[in-house]
mmCIF file of C-alpha atoms in Angstrom:
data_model
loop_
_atom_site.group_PDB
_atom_site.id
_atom_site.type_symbol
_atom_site.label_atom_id
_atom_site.label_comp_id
_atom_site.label_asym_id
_atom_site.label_seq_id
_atom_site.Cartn_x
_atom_site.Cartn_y
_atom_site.Cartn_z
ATOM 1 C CA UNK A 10 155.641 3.365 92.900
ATOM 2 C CA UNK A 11 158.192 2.038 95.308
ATOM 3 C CA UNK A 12 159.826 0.134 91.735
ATOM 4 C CA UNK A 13 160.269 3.782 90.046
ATOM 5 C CA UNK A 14 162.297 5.101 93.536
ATOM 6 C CA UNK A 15 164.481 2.245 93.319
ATOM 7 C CA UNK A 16 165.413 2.717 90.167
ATOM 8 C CA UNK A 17 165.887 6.641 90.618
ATOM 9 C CA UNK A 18 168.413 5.449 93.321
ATOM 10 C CA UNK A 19 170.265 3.685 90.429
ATOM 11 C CA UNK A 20 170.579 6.217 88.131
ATOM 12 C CA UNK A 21 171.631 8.854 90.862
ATOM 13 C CA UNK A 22 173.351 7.227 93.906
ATOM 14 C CA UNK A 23 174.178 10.121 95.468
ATOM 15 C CA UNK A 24 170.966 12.194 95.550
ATOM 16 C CA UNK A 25 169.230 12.550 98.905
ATOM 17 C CA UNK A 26 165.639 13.129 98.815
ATOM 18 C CA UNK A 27 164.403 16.331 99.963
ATOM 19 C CA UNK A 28 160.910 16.225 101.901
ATOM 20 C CA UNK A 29 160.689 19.908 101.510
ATOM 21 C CA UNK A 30 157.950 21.475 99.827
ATOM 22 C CA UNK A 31 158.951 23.222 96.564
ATOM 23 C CA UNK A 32 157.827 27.063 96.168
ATOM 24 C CA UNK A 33 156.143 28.022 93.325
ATOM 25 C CA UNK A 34 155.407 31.255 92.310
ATOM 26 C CA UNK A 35 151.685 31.418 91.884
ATOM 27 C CA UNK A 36 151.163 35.435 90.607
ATOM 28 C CA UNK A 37 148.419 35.246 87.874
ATOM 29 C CA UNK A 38 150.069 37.041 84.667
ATOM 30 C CA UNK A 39 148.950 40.341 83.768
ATOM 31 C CA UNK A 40 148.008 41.039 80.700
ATOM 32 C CA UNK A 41 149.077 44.389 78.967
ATOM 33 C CA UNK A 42 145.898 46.685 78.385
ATOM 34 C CA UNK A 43 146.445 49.203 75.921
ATOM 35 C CA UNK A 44 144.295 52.265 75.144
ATOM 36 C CA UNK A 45 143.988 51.827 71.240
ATOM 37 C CA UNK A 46 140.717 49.251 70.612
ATOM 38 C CA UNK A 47 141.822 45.643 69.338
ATOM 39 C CA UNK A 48 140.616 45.268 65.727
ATOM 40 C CA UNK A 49 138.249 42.427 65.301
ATOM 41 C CA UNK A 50 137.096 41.700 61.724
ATOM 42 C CA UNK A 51 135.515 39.057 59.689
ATOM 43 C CA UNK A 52 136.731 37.590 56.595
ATOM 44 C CA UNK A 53 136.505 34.881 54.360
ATOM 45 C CA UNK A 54 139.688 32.507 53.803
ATOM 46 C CA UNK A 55 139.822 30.160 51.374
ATOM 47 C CA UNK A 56 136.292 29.874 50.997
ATOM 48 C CA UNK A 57 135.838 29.374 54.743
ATOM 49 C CA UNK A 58 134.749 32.559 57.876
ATOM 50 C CA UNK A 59 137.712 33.301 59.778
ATOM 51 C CA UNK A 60 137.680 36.381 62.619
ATOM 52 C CA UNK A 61 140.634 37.734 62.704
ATOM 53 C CA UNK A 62 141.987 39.695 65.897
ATOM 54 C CA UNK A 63 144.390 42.425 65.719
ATOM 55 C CA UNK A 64 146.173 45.876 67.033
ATOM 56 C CA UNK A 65 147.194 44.510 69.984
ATOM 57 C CA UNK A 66 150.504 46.262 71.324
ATOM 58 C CA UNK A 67 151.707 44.409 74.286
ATOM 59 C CA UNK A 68 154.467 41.453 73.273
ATOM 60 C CA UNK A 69 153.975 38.701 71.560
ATOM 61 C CA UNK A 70 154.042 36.171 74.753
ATOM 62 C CA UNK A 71 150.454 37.902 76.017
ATOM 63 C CA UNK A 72 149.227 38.268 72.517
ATOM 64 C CA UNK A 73 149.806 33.967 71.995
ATOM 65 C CA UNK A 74 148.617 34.180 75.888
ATOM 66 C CA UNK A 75 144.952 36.151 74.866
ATOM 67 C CA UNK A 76 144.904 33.602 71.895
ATOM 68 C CA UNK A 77 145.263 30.185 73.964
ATOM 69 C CA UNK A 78 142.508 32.048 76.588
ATOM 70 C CA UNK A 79 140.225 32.490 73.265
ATOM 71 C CA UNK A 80 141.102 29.701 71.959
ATOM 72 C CA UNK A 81 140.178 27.438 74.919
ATOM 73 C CA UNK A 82 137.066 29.489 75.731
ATOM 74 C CA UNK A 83 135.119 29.215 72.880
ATOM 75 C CA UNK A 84 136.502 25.871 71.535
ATOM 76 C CA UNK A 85 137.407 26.978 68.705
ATOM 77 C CA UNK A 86 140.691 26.464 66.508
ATOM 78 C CA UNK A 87 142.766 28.855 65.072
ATOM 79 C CA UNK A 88 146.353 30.210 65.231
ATOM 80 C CA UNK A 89 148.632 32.913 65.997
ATOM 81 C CA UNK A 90 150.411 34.217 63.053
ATOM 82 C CA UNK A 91 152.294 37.608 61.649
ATOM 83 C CA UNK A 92 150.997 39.678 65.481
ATOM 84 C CA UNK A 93 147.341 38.203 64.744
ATOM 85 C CA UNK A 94 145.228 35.871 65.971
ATOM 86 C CA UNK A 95 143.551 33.924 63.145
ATOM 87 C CA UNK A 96 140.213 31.934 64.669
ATOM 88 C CA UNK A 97 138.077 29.268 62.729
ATOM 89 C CA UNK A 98 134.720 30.656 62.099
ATOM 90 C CA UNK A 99 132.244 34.022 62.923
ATOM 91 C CA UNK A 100 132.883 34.780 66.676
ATOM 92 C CA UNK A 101 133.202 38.389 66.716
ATOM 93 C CA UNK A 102 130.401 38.844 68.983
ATOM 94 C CA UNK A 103 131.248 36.468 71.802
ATOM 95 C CA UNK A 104 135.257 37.376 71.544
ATOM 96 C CA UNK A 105 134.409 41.356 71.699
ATOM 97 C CA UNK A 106 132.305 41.028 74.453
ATOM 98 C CA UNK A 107 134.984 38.896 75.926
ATOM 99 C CA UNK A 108 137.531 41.208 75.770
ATOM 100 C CA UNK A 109 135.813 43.568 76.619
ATOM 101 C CA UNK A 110 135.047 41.880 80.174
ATOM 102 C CA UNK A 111 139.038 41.951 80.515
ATOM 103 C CA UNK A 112 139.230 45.583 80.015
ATOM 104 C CA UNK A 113 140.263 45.718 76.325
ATOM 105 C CA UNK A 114 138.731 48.568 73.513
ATOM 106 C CA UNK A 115 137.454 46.614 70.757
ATOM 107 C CA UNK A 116 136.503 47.840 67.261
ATOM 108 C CA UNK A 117 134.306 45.851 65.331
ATOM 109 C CA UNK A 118 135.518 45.840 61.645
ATOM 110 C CA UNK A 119 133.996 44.509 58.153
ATOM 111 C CA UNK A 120 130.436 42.268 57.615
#
């Protein structure tokens, strides 16, 4: 550790080392809820179940924001694409009920 500060000095000889704390600002993002119901619909892709999330009208940013939450939740791949969010497989149970939890409408379309 002591190696990497040395060598820090050498690259910038005339920085000083500040021992103050950095601030960070730690507000949670809020997501945009909308009054229309977030489509949620099955469908087969290439052979393959795919549920497809979509009608969201917030920005993009909390739309790819919703997707990484889904995403991570459920372990699940997929990918944001064209304002929806394409998962791998038949989750439309478990992601409507999630959404629901975080105040969303959902309307369950298709199969």
């Amino acid at each position: 550790m002591h190696d990497l500060s040395e060598q820090l000095k050498k690259l910038f000889p005339d920085h000083q080392p500040s021992n103050e704390p950095e601030q960070v600002d730690e507000t949670p993002h809020e997501l945009y809820v909308q009054k229309e119901p977030i489509i949620c619909q099955y469908e087969k892709r290439k052979g393959k179940p795919t549920t497809i999330i979509s009608g969201y009208e917030g920005t993009d940013e909390d739309f790819k924001i919703l997707a990484k939450e889904i995403k991570s939740k459920f372990a699940v791949g997929g990918s944001f694409k064209d304002g929806e969010i394409i998962i791998q497989g038949d989750y439309r149970d478990k992601i409507m009920k999630f959404l629901q939890e975080k105040g969303f409408k959902t309307k369950r379309v298709g199969g």
